[in-house]
PDB file of C-alpha atoms in Angstrom:
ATOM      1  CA  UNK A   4     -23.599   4.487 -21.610  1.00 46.00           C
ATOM      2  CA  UNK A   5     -25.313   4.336 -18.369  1.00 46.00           C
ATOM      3  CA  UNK A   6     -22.483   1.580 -17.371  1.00 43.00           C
ATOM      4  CA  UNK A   7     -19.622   3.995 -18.377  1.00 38.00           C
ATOM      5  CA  UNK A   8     -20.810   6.864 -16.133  1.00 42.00           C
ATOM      6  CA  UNK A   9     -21.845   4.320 -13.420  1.00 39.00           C
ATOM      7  CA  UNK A  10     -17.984   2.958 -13.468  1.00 38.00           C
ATOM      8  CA  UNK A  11     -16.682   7.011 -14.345  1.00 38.00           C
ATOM      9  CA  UNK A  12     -18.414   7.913 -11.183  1.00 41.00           C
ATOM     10  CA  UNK A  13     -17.217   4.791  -8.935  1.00 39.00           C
ATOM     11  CA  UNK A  14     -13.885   5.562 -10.320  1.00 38.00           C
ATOM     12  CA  UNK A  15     -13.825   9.279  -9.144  1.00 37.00           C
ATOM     13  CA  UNK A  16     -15.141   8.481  -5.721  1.00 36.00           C
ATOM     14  CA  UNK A  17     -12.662   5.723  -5.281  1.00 39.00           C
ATOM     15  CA  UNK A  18      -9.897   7.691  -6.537  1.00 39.00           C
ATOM     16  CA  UNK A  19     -11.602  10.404  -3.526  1.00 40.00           C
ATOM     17  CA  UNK A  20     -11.049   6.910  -1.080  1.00 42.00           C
ATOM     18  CA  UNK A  21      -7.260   7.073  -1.647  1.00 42.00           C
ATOM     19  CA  UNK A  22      -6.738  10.422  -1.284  1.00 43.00           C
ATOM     20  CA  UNK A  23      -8.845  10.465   2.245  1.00 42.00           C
ATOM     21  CA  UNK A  24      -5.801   8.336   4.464  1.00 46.00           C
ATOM     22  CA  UNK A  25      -3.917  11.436   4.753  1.00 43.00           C
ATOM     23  CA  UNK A  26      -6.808  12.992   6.860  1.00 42.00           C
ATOM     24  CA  UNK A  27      -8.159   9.901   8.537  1.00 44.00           C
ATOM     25  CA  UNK A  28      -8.717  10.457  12.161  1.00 44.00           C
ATOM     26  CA  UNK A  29      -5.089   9.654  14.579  1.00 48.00           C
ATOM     27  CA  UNK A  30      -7.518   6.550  16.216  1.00 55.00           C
ATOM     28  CA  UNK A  31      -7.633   4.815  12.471  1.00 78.00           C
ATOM     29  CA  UNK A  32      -5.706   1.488  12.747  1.00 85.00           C
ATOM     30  CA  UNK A  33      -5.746  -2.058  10.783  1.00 89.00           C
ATOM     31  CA  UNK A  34      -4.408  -5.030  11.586  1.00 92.00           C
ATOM     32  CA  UNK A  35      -1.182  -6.445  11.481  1.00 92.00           C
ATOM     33  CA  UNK A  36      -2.295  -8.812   8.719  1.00 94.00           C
ATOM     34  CA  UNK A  37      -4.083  -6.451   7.423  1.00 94.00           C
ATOM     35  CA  UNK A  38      -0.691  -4.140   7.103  1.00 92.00           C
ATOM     36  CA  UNK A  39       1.017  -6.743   5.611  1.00 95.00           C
ATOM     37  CA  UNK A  40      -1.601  -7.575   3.057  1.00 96.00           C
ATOM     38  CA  UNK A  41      -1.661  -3.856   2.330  1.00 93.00           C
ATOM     39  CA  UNK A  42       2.504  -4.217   1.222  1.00 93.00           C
ATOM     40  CA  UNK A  43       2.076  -7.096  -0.454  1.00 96.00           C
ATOM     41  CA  UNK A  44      -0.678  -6.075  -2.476  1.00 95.00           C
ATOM     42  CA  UNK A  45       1.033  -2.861  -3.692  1.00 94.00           C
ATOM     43  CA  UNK A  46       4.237  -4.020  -3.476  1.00 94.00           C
ATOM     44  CA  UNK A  47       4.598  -4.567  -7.301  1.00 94.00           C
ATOM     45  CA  UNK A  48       3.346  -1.153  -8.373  1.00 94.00           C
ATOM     46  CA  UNK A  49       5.428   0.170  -5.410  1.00 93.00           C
ATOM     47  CA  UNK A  50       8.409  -1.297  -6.300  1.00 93.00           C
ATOM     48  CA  UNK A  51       8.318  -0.344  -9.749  1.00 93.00           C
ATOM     49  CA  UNK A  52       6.931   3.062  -9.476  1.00 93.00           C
ATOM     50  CA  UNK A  53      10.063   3.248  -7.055  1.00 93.00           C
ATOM     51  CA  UNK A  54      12.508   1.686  -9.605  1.00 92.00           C
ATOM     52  CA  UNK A  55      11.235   4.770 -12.112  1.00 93.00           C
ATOM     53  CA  UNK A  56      11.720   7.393  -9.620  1.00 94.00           C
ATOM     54  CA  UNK A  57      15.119   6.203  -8.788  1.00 94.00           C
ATOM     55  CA  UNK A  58      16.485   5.068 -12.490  1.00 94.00           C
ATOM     56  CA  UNK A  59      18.740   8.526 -12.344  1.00 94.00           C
ATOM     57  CA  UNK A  60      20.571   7.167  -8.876  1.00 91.00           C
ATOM     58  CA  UNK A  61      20.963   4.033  -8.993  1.00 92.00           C
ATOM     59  CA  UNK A  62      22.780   1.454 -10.992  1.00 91.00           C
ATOM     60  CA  UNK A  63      21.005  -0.871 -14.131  1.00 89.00           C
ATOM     61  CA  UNK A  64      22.047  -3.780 -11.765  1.00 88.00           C
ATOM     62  CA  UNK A  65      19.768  -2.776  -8.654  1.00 89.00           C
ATOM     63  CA  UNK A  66      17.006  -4.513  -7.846  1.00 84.00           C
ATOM     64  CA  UNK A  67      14.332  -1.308  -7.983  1.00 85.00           C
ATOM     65  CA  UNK A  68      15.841  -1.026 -11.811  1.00 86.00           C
ATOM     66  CA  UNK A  69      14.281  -4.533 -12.924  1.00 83.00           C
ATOM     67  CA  UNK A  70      10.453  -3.584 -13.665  1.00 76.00           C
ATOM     68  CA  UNK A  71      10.277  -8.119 -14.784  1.00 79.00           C
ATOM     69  CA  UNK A  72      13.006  -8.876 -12.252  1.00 81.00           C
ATOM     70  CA  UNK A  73      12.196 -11.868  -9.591  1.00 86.00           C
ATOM     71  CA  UNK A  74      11.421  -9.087  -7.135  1.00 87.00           C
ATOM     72  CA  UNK A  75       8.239  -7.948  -8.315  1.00 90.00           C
ATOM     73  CA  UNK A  76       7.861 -11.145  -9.500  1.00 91.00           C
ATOM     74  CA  UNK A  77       8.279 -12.623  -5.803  1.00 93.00           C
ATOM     75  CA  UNK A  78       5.297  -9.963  -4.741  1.00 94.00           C
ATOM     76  CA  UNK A  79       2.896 -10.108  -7.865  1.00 93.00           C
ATOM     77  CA  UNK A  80       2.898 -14.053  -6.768  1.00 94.00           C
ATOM     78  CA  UNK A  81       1.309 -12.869  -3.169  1.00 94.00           C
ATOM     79  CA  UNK A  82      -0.776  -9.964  -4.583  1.00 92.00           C
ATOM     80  CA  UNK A  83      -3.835 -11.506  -5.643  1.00 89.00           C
ATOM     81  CA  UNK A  84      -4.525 -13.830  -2.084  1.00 93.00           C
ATOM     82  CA  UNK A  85      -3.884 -10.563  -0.101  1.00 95.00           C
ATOM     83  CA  UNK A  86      -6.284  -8.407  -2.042  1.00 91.00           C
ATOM     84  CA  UNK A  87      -9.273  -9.413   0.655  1.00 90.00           C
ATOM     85  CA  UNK A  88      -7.511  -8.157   3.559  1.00 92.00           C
ATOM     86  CA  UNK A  89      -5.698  -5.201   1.242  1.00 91.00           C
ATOM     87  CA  UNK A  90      -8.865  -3.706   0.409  1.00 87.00           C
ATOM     88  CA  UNK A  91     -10.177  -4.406   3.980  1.00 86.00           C
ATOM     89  CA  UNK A  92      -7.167  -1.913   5.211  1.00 87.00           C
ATOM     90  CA  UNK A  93      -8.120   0.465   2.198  1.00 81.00           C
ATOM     91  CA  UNK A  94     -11.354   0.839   3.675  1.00 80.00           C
ATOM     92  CA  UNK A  95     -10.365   1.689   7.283  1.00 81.00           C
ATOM     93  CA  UNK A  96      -7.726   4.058   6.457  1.00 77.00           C
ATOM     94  CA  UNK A  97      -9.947   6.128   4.159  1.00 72.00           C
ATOM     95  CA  UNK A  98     -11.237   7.559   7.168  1.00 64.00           C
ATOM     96  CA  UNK A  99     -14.737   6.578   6.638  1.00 55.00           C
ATOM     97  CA  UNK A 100     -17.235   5.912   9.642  1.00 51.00           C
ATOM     98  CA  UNK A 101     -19.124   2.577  10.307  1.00 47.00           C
ATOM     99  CA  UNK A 102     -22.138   3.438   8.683  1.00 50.00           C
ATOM    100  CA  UNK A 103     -19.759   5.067   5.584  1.00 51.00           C
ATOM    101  CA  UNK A 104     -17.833   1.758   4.918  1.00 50.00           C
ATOM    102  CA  UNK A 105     -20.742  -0.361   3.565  1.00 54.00           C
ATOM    103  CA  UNK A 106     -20.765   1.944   0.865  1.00 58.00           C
ATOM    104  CA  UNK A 107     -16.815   2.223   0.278  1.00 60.00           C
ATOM    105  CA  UNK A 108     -16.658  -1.645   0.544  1.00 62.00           C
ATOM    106  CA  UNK A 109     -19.066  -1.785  -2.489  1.00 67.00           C
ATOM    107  CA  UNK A 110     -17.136   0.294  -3.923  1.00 71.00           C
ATOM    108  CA  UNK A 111     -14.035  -1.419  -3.655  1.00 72.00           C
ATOM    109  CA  UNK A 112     -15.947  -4.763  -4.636  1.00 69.00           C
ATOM    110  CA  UNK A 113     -15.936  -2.769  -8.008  1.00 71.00           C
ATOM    111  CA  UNK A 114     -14.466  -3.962 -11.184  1.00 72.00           C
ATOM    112  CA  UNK A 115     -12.354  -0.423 -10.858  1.00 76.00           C
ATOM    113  CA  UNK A 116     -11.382  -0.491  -7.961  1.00 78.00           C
ATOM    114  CA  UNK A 117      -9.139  -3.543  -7.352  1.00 77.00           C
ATOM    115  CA  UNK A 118      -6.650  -2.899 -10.792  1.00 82.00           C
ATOM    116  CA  UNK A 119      -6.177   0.458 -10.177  1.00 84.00           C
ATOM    117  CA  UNK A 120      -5.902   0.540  -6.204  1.00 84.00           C
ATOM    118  CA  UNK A 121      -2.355  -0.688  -6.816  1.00 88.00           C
ATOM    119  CA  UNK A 122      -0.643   1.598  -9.137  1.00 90.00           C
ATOM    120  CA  UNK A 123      -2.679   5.058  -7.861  1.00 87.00           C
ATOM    121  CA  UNK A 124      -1.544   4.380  -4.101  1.00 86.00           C
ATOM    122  CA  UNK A 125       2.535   3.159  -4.993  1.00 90.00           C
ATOM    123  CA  UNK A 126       2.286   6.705  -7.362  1.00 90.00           C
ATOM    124  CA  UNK A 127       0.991   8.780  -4.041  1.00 88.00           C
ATOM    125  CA  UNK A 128       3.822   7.240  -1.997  1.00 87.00           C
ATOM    126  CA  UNK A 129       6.984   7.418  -4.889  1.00 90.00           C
ATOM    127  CA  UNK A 130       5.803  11.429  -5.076  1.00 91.00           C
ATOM    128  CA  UNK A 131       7.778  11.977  -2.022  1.00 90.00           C
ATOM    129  CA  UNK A 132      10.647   9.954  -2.757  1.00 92.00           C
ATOM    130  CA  UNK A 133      13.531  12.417  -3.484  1.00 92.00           C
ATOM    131  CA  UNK A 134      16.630  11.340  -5.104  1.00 92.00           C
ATOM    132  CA  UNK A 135      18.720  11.054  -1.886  1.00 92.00           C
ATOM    133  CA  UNK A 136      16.490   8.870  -0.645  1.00 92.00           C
ATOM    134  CA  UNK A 137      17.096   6.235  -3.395  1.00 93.00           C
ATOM    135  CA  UNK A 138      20.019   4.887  -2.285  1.00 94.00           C
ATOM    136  CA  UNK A 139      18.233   3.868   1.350  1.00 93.00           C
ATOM    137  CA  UNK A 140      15.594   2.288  -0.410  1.00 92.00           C
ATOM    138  CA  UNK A 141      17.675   0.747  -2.651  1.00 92.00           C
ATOM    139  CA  UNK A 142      19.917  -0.881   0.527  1.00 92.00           C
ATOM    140  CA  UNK A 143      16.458  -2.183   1.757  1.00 91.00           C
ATOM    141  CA  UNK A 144      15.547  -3.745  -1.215  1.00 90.00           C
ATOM    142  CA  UNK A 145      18.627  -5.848  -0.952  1.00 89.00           C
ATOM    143  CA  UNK A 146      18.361  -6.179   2.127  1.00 91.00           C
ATOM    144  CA  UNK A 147      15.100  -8.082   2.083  1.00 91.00           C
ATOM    145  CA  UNK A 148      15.072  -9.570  -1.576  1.00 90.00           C
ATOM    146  CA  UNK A 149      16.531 -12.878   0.021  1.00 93.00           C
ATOM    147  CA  UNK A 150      13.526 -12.868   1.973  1.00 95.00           C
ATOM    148  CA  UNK A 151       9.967 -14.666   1.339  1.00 96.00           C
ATOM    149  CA  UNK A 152       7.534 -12.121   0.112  1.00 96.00           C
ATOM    150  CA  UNK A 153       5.655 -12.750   3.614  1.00 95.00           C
ATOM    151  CA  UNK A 154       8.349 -12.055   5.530  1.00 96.00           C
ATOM    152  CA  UNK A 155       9.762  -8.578   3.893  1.00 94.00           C
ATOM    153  CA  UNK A 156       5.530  -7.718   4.645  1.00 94.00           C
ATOM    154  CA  UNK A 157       5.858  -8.480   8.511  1.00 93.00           C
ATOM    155  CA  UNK A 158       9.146  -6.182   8.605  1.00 92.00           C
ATOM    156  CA  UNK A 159       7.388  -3.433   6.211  1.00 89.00           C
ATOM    157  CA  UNK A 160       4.263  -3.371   8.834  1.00 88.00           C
ATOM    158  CA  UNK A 161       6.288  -3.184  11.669  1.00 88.00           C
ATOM    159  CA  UNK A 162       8.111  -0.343   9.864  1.00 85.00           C
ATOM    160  CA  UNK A 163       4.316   1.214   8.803  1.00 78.00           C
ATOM    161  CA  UNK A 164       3.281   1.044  12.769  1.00 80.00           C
ATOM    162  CA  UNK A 165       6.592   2.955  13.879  1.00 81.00           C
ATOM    163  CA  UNK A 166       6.381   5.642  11.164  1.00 76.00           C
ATOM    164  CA  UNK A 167       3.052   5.838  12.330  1.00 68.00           C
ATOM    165  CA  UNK A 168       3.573   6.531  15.910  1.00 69.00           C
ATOM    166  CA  UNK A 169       5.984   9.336  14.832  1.00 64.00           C
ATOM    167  CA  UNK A 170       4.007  11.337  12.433  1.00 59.00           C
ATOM    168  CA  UNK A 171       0.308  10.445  12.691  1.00 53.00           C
ATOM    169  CA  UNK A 172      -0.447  13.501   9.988  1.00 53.00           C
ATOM    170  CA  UNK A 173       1.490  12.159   7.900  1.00 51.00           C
ATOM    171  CA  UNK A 174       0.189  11.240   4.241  1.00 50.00           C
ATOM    172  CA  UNK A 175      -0.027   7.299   3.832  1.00 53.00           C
ATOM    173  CA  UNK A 176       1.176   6.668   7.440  1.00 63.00           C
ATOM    174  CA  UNK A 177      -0.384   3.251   8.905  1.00 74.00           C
ATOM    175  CA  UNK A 178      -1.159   2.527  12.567  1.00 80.00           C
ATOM    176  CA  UNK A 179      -1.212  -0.792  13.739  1.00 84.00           C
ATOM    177  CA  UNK A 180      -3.909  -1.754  16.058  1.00 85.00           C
ATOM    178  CA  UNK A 181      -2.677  -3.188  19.287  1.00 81.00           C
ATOM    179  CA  UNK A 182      -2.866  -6.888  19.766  1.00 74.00           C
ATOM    180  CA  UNK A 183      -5.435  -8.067  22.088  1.00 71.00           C
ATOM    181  CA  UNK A 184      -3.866  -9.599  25.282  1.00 63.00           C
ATOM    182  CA  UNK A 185      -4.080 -12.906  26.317  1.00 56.00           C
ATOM    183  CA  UNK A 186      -6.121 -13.782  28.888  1.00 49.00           C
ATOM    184  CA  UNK A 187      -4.323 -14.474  32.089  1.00 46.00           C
TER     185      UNK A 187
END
């Protein structure tokens, strides 16, 4: 019993984790690996939380509409090697200070934490999908479904750093931190 409020309570605070990105501080920013790790991890859940959403505006042949198609397939291949540097990114853009992230990285070390990371973050982000929106996302999702699952992640952090220089208040948004020059 002891276990099951030990993992209750890790649950609720990590389910307090996702919620915190919308508030963490305008000077937050991961990696461009990191990004990309971030997509490919929740790509799956992303894609077909987006697929659900969409079902009403899109046609049974689009790629969002195929929850065992070869595009979630493509991404659940990658999502297991980029869980390290996923839940690395989690952990920044919670917002938590230095001497806060020990504690949230043991928390994402949990048994909870890395199954349900996934699915609860692609839900946040398909909440503000609105049905005219559909048939963009749809258009990039055949736009990049040629492309290796590595590659559609470079293009989708590049996209996460430019939505994130627009609207740094915005829910979900991800700054990329600059890349240290080269010495001349």
């Amino acid at each position: 019993m002891t276990e099951l409020r030990s993992i209750a309570r890790k649950g609720a605070l990590f389910l307090a984790a996702l919620a915190l990105p919308a508030t963490a501080s305008a000077q937050t920013c991961v990696s461009q690996r990191e990004a990309e790790a971030l997509f490919l991890y929740v790509a799956p859940e992303l894609i077909r939380e987006a697929g659900r959403v969409c079902a009403p505006s899109l046609p049974a042949a689009s790629p969002l509409r195929q929850p065992s198609g070869a595009l979630i397939a493509k991404y659940r291949a990658e999502a297991d090697g980029a869980w390290p540097l996923a839940k690395s990114a989690f952990a920044k853009l919670s917002g938590a200070g230095a001497s806060e992230l020990g504690g949230l990285a043991q928390l994402l070390d949990s048994q909870f934490a890395r199954p349900a990371a996934a699915p609860m973050m692609a839900q946040m982000i398909a909440a503000g999908i609105r049905a005219d929106d559909c048939p963009l996302i749809d258009r990039a999702m055949t736009l990049i479904e040629p492309l290796p699952a590595r590659n559609a992640a470079g293009l989708a952090a590049i996209a996460f750093d430019l939505a994130g220089r627009e609207d740094r208040g915005r829910a979900m948004a991800v700054r990329i931190c600059p890349a240290p020059r080269a010495a001349r």
